[in-house]
Short mmCIF file of C-alpha atoms in Angstrom, two decimals:
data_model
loop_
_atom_site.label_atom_id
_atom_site.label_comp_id
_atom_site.label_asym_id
_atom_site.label_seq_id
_atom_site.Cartn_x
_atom_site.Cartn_y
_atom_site.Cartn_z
CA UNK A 812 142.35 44.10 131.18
CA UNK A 813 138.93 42.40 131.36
CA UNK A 814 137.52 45.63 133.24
CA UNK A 815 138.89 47.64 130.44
CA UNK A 816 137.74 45.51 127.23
CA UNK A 817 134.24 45.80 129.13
CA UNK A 818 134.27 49.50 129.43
CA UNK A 819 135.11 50.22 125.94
CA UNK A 820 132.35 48.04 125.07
CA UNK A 821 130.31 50.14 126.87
CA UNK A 822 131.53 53.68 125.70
CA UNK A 823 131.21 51.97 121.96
CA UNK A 824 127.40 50.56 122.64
CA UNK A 825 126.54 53.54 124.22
CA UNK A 826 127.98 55.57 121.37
CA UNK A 827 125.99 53.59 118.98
CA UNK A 828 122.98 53.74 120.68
CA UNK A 829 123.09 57.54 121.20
CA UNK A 830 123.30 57.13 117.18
CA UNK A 831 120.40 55.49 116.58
CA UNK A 832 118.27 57.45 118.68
CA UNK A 833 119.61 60.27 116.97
CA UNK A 834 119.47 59.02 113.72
CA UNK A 835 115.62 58.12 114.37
CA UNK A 836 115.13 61.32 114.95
CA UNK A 837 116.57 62.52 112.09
CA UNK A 838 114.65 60.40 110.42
CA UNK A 839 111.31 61.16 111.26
CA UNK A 840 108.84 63.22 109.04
CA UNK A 841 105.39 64.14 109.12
CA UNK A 842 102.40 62.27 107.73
CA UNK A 843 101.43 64.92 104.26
CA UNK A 844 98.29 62.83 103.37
CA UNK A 845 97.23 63.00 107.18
CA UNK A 846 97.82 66.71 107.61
CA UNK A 847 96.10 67.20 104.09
CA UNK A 848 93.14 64.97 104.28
CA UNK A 849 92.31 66.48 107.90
CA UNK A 850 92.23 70.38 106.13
CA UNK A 851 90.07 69.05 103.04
CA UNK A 852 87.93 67.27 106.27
CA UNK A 853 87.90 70.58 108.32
CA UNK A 854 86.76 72.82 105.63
CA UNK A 855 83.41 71.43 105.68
CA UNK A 856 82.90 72.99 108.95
CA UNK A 857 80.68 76.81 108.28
CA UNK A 858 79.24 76.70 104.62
CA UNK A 859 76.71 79.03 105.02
CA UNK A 860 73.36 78.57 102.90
CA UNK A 861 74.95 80.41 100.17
CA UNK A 862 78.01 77.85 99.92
CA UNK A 863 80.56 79.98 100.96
CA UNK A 864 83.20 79.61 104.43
CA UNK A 865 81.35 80.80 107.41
CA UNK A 866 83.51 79.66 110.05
CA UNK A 867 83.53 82.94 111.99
CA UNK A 868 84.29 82.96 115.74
CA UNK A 869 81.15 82.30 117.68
CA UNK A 870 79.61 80.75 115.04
CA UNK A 871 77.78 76.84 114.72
CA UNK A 872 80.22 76.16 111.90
CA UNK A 873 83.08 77.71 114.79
CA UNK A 874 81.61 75.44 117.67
CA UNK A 875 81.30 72.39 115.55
CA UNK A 876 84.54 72.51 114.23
CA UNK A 877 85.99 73.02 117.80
CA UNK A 878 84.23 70.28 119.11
CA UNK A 879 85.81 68.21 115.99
CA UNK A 880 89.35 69.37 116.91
CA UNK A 881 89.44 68.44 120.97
CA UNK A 882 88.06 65.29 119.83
CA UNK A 883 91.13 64.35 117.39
CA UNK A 884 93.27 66.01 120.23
CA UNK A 885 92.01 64.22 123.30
CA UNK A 886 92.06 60.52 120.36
CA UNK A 887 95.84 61.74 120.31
CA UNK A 888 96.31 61.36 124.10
CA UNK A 889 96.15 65.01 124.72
CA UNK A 890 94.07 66.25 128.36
CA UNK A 891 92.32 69.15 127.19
CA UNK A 892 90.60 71.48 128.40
CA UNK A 893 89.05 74.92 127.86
CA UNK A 894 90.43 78.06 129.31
CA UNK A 895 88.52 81.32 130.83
CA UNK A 896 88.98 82.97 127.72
CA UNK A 897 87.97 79.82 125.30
CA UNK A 898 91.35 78.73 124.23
CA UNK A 899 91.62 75.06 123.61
CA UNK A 900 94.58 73.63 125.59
CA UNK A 901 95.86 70.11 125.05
CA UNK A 902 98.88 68.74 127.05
CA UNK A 903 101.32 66.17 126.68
CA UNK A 904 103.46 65.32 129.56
CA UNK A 905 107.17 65.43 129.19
CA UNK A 906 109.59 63.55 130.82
CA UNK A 907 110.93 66.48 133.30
CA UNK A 908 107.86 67.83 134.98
CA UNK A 909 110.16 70.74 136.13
CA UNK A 910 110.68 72.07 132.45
CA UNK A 911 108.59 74.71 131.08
CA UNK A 912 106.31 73.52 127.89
CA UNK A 913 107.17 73.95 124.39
CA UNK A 914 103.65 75.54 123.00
CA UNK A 915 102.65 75.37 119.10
CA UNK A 916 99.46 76.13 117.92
CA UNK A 917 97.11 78.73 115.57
CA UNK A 918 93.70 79.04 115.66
CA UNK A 919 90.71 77.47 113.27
CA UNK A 920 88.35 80.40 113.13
CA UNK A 921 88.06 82.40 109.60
CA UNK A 922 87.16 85.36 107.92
CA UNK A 923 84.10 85.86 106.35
CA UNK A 924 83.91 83.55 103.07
CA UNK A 925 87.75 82.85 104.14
CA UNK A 926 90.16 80.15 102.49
CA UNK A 927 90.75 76.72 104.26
CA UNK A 928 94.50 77.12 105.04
CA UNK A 929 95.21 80.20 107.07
CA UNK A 930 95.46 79.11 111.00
CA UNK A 931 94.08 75.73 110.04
CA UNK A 932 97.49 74.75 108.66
CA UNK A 933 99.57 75.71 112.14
CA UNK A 934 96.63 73.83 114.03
CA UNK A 935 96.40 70.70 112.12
CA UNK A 936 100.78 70.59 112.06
CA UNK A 937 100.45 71.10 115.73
CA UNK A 938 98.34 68.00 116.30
CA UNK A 939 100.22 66.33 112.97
CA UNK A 940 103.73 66.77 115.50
CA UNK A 941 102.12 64.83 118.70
CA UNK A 942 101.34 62.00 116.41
CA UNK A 943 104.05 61.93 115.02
CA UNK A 944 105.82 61.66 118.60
CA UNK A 945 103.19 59.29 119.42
CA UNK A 946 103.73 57.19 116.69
CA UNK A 947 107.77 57.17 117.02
CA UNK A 948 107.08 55.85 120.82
CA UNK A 949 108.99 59.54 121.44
CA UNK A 950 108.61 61.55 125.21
CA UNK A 951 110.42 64.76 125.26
CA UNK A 952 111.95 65.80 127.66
CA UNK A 953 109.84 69.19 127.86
CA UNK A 954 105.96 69.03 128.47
CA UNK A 955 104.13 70.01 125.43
CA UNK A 956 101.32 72.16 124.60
CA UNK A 957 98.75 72.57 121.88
CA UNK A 958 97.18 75.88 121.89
CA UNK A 959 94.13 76.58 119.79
CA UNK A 960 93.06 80.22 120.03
CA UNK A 961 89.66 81.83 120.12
CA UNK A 962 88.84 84.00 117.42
CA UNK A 963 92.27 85.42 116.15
CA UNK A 964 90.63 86.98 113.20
CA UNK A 965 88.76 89.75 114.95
CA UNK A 966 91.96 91.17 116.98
CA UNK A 967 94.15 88.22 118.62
CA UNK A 968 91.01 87.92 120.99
CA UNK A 969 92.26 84.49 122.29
CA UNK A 970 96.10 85.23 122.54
CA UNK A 971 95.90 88.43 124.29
CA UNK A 972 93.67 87.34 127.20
CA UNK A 973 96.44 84.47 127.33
CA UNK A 974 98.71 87.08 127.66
CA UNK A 975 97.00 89.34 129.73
CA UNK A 976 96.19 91.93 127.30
CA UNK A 977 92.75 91.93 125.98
CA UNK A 978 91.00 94.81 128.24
CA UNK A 979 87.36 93.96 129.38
CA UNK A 980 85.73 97.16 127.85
CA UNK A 981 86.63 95.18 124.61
CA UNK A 982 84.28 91.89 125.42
CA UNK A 983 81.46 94.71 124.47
CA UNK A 984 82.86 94.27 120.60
CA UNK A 985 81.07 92.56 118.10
CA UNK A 986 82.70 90.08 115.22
CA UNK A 987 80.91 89.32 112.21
CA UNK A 988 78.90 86.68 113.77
CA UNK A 989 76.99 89.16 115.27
CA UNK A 990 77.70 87.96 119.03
CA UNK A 991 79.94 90.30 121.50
CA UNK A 992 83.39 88.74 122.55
CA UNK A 993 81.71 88.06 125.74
CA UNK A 994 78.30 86.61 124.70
CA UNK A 995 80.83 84.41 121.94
CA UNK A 996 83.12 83.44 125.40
CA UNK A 997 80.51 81.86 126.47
CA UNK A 998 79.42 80.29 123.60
CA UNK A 999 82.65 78.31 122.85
CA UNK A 1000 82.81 77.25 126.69
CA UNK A 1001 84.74 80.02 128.44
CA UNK A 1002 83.55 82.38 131.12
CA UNK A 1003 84.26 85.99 129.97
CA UNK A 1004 83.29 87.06 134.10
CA UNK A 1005 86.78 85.47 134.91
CA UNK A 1006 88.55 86.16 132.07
CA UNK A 1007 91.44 87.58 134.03
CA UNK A 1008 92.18 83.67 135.22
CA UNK A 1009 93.23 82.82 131.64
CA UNK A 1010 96.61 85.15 131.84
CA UNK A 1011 99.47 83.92 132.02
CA UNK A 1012 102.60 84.66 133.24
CA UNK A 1013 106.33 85.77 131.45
CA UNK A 1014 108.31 82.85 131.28
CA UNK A 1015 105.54 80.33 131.78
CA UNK A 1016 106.50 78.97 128.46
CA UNK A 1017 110.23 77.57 127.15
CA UNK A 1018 108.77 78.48 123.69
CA UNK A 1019 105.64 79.20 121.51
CA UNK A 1020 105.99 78.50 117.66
CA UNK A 1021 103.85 78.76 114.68
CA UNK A 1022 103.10 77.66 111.05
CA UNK A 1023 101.40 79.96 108.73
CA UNK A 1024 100.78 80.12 104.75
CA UNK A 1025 102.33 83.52 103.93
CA UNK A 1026 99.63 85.68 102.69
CA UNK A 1027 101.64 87.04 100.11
CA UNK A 1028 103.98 85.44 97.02
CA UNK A 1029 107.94 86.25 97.98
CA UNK A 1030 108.35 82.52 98.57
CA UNK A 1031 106.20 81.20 95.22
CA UNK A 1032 107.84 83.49 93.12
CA UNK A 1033 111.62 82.57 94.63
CA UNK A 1034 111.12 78.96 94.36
CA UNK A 1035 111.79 78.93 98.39
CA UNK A 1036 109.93 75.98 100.62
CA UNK A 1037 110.18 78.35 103.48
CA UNK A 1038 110.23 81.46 105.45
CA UNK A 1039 112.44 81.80 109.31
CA UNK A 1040 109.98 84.65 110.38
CA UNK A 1041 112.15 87.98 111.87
CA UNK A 1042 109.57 89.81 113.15
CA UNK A 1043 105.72 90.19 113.41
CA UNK A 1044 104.58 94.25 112.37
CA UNK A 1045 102.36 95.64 115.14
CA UNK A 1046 98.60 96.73 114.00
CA UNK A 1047 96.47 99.78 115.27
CA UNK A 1048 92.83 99.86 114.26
CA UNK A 1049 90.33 103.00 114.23
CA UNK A 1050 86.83 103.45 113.75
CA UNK A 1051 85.85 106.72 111.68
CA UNK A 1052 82.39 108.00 112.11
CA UNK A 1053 81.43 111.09 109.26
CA UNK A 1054 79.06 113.16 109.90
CA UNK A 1055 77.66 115.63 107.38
CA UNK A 1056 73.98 116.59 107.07
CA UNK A 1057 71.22 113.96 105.18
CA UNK A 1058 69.47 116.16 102.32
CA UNK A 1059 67.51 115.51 98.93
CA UNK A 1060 69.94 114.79 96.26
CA UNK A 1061 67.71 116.44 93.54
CA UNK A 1062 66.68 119.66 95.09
CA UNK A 1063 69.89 120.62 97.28
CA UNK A 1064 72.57 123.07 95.32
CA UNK A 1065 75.98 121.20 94.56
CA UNK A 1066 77.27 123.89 96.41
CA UNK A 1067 75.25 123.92 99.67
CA UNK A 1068 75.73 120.20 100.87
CA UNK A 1069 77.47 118.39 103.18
CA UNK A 1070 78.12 115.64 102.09
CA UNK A 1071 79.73 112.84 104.92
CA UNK A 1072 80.62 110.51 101.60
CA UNK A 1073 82.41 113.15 99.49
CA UNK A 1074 84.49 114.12 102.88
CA UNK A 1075 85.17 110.21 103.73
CA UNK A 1076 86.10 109.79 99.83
CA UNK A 1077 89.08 112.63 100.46
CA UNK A 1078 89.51 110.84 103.64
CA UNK A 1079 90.65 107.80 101.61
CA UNK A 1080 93.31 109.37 99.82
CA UNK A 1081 94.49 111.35 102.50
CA UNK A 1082 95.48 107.58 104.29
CA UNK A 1083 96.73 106.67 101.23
CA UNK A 1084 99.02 109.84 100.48
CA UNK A 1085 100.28 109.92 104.31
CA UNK A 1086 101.45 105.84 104.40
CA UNK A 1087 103.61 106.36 101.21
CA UNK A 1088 105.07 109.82 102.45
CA UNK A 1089 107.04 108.05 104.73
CA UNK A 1090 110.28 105.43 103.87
CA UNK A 1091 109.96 101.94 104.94
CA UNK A 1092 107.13 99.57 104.66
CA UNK A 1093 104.69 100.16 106.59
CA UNK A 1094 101.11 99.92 105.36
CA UNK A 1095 98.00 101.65 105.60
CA UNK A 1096 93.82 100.62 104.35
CA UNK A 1097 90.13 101.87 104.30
CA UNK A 1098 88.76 98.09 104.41
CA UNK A 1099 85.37 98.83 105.29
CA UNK A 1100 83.09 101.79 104.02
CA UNK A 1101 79.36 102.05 104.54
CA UNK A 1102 76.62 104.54 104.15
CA UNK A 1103 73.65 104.11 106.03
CA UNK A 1104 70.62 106.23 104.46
CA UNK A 1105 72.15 103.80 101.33
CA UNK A 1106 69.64 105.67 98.87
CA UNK A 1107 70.03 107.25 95.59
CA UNK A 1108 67.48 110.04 96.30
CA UNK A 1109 69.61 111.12 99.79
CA UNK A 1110 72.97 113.32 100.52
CA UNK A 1111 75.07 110.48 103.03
CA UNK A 1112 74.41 112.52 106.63
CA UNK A 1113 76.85 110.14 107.88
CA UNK A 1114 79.62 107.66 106.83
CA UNK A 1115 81.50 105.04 108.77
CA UNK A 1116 84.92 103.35 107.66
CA UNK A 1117 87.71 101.72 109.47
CA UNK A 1118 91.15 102.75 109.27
CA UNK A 1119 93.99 99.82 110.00
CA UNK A 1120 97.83 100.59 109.79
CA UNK A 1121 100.61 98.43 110.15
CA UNK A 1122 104.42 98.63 111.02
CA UNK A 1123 107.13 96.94 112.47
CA UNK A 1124 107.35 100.64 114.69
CA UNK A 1125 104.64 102.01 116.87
CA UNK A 1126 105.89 105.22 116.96
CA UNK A 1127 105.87 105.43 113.16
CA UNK A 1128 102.26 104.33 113.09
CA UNK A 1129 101.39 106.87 115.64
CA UNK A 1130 102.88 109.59 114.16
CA UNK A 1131 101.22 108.66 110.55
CA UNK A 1132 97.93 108.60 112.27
CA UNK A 1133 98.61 112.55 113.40
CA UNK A 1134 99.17 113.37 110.11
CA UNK A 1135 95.96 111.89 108.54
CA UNK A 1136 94.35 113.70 111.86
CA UNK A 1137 95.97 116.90 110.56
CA UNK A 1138 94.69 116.16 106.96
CA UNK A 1139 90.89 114.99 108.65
CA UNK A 1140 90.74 118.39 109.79
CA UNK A 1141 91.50 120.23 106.79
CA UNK A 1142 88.76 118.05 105.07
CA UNK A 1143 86.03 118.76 107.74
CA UNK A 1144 86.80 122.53 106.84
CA UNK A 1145 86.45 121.95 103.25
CA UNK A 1146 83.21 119.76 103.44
CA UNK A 1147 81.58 121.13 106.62
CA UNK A 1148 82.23 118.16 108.02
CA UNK A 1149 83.01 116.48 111.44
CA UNK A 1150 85.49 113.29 111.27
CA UNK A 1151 85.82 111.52 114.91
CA UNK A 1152 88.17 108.72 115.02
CA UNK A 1153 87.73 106.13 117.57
CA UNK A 1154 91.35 104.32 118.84
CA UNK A 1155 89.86 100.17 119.12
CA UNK A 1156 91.32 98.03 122.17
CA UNK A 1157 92.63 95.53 119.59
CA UNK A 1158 96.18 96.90 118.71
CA UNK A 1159 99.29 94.87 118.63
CA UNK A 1160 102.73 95.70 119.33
CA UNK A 1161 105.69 94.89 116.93
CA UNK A 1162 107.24 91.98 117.77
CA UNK A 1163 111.06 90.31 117.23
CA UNK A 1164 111.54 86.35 116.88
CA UNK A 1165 113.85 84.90 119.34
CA UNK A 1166 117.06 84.34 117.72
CA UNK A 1167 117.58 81.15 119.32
CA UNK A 1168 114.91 79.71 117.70
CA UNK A 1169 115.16 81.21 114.08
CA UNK A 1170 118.99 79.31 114.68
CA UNK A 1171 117.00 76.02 115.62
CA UNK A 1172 114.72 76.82 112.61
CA UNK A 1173 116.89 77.01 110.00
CA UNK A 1174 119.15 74.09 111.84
CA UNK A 1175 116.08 72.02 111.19
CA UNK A 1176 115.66 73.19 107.85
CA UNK A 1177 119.45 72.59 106.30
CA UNK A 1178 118.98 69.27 108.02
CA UNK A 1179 116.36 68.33 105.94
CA UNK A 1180 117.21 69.88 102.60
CA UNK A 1181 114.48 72.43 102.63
CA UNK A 1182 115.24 76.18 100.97
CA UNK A 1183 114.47 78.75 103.39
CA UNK A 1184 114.77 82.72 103.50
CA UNK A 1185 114.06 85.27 106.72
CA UNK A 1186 111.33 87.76 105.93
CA UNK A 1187 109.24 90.03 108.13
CA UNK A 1188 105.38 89.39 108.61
CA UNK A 1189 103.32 92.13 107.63
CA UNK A 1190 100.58 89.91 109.30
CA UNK A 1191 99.26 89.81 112.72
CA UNK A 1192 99.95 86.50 114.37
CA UNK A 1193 98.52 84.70 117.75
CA UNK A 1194 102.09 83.92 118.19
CA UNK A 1195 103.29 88.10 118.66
CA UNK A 1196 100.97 87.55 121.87
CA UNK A 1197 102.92 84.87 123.25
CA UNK A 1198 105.79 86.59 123.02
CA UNK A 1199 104.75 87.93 126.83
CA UNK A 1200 105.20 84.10 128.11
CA UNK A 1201 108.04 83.36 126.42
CA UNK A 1202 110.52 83.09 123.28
CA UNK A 1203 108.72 83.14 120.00
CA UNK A 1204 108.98 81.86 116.31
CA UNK A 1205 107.15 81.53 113.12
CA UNK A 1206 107.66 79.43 109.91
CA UNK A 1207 105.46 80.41 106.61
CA UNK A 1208 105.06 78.00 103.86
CA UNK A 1209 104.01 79.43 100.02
CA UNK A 1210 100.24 79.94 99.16
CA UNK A 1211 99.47 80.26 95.61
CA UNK A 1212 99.74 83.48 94.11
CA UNK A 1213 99.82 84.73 97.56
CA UNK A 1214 96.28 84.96 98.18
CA UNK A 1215 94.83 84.41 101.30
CA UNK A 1216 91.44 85.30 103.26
CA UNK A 1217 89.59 84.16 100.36
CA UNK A 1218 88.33 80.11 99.45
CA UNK A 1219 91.03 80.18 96.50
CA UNK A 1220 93.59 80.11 99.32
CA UNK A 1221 95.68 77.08 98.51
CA UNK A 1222 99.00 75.64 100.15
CA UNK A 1223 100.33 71.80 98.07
CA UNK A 1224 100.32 69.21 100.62
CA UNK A 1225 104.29 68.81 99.89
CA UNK A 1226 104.77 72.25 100.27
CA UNK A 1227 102.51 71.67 103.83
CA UNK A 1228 105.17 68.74 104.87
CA UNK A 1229 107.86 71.07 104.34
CA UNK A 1230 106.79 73.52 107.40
CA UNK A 1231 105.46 70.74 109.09
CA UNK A 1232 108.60 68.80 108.85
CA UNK A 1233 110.36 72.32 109.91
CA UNK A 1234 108.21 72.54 113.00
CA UNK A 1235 108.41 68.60 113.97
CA UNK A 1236 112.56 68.96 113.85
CA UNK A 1237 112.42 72.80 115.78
CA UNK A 1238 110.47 71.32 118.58
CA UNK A 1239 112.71 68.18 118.95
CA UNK A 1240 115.73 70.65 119.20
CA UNK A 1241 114.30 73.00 121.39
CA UNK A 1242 113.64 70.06 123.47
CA UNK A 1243 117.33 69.31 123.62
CA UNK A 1244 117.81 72.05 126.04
#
C-alpha cells in the first residue's frame, strides 16, 4: 500500500512538473523594446555622406555593422565564426549532440538607400530567440544555429555557396559597392579561393526558418498579424546589351537612325505585354536602364537594361523569356538593331515550405492568439537556399503600406513581437521532435 501511495505521488509530481515546464514555455515571449531598440541601433550602420542607407554588401557601413552583430552574438554565448563564403555562424549547443540544428537567420546587408527592416528584422529575432532561451535558463534539445548571410541582396550570394550553388564564374560580379563577390569575400573575412568548403550537405539541418516584413500590403490591409509562407517564387535575371549606331541628333534623318534607346524603349513593353499574356502571377521588370553617350546632342549607339522575372514555375519563366526573345527579334528588324541577352548565374528555383513546419507555425500562432493567413512570396529569400540542407519555413509580419527597399520601410515593434513570438514558439516545437 505504502509502495503504491508513493508511486502515485510520483506519477502526480511528475505530471505537475511536466506542467510547469510546459506552461513556462507557453509562457514565454520575446523582449519588443529589445528587438526594436537594437533595429533603431543598427540603422546607423552605412549613412553615406548624403544621409541616406548605404549598407551595401562589401561596404564599411556592411563590415561595421557585422562586426557589431558577432559581437552581440558571441555577448549572447554564441561561438561564432566566419565561413569560406562570409556567412556569420553562431552556435548554441543543444542537449543531444546527435540531433541536427534548428537554423534561423536573414541577412543585414541592404539595398542602395534601403529601409531598416528588411533582413534586419529575421536577424535581430534570431538573436532576440537565444536570449530569450538564455534568459528562461532553457537548453533544447536540438543544437541551434544563427545564420547571418553575406550579401543576399545582390543574388542569395551567401545562401547559395551554403548550399552549394553559387558557381565561381559568378565571384567575377560586381554589387553596388563596386567590389566583385570575390574581392567583397575577402573583405568581410571569407576566402572566396575555398569557397567550395562552405557547402553544405542535404539533411545537415533539422530545419532553417525565417522572419521577413512582407514587401507588400495583403496583411495591413486584412488586419492579419501574420503570414505561414507556402512557397518562395524562383527568380531569373538577364543582362540586355543594345546596340544601335551613335550619330548627331541634329543632322541625322528621323528616318536613317538607329537608335539602341528607341529599340530598348519597345523592348520595355514587349516584357511588359508577354508577363500579362500569360494566367497566373508571375511577374516581370526593366529595373535598370542606362545610356552611356548620356548626351542630348547624340543618337544612344548602345543601351543596357536588366530584365528580372519571377514565378513560382521555371518552366513558365523560361518559356516567357522565348517569347520576349521572339519579340527582341522582331524589334532588331524594325530598328536595325542587335539585342543580346546575357542569362546571370544568380537564378533561384521555386521553392515549397515544409508542411510540417507551416503546421508548427500556425500551432504556435493559435497558441498565442495571433491572426495568421498562408500566402506565397513573390520575394526571393536566403531561406529558398536552405531548402537543399533541410526543411524550410518563413513567417512575414505587415510593413506599412507595403513598402519596402526604401528608408520609409516601417514594421510597429508589436507587430515585430508578433513574428518574433511566432518564431520563438516554432523553434521550441520543432525542438520537441
Amino acid at each position: 500500500m505504502k509502495s503504491l501511495v508513493l508511486s502515485s505521488f510520483f506519477i502526480l509530481f511528475t505530471i505537475n512538473l511536466f506542467a510547469q515546464v510546459r506552461f513556462s514555455t507557453d509562457a514565454i515571449s520575446v523582449n519588443e523594446k529589445r528587438i526594436d531598440q537594437r533595429i533603431q541601433e543598427f540603422a546607423k550602420f552605412g549613412i553615406n555622406d548624403q544621409g541616406e542607407p548605404f549598407r551595401v554588401a562589401y561596404s564599411q557601413g556592411d563590415i561595421e555593422g557585422r562586426a557589431y552583430f558577432m559581437d552581440l552574438m558571441r555577448k549572447a554565448g554564441l561561438e561564432v565564426h566566419i565561413d569560406f563564403a562570409g556567412n556569420i555562424i553562431g552556435k548554441r549547443a543543444g542537449k543531444d549532440p546527435s540531433k541536427k540544428p534548428i537554423a534561423f537567420g536573414s541577412h543585414i546587408d541592404m539595398v542602395p538607400n534601403g529601409g531598416n527592416y528588411d533582413g534586419t528584422l529575421g536577424s535581430f529575432t534570431a538573436l532576440e530567440i537565444i536570449e530569450v532561451l538564455n534568459e528562461h535558463n532553457i537548453i533544447t534539445n536540438h543544437p541551434l544555429e544563427v545564420i547571418i548571410f553575406q550579401n543576399e541582396e545582390a543574388g542569395l550570394v551567401g545562401s547559395r555557396a551554403m548550399a552549394g550553388r553559387l558557381k565561381m564564374d559568378a565571384l567575377s560580379q560586381k554589387n553596388a559597392s563596386g567590389y566583385t563577390i570575390a574581392e567583397g569575400t575577402k573583405r568581410i573575412g571569407g576566402d572566396p579561393e575555398r569557397l567550395p568548403g562552405a557547402a553544405r550537405k542535404k539533411g545537415d539541418l533539422a530545419a532553417f526558418i525565417e522572419i521577413h516584413i512582407e514587401q507588400s500590403k495583403v496583411l495591413e490591409s486584412r488586419g492579419i498579424d501574420v503570414a505561414i509562407i507556402e512557397g518562395i517564387v524562383g527568380i531569373e535575371d538577364w543582362d540586355i546589351t543594345v546596340i544601335g549606331l551613335a550619330n548627331h541628333a541634329g543632322s541625322t534623318p528621323m528616318n536613317d537612325r538607329q537608335d539602341a534607346l528607341i529599340a530598348a524603349s519597345k523592348l520595355v513593353l514587349a516584357v511588359n505585354e508577354v508577363v500579362n499574356s500569360y494566367e497566373g502571377a508571375q511577374v516581370g521588370s526593366v529595373g535598370k536602364i542606362s545610356v552611356p553617350s548620356g548626351a542630348p546632342n547624340i543618337i544612344p549607339g548602345k543601351v543596357e537594361m536588366s530584365l528580372q522575372m519571377r514565378d513560382l514555375s521555371t518552366d513558365k519563366i523560361m518559356g516567357m523569356f522565348a517569347d520576349i526573345e521572339e519579340r527582341a527579334k522582331q524589334i532588331e528588324k524594325e530598328t536595325n538593331t542587335q539585342i543580346v541577352f546575357e542569362h546571370l548565374n544568380l537564378s533561384s528555383t521555386p521553392t515549397f515550405a515544409n508542411k510540417e513546419i507551416q503546421e508548427k507555425m500556425i500551432q504556435a500562432a493559435e497558441s498565442l492568439g495571433i491572426s495568421y493567413m498562408k500566402m506565397q512570396s513573390g520575394a526571393g529569400h536566403d531561406t529558398q537556399e536552405m531548402a537543399a540542407l533541410g526543411p524550410i519555413g518563413m513567417v512575414f509580419i505587415p510593413s506599412k503600406d507595403g513598402i519596402s527597399h526604401n528608408p520609409k520601410e516601417y514594421s510597429s515593434p508589436s507587430e515585430m513581437a508578433n513574428g518574433a513570438n511566432v518564431m520563438l514558439h516554432t523553434v521550441l516545437l520543432l525542438d520537441e521532435k
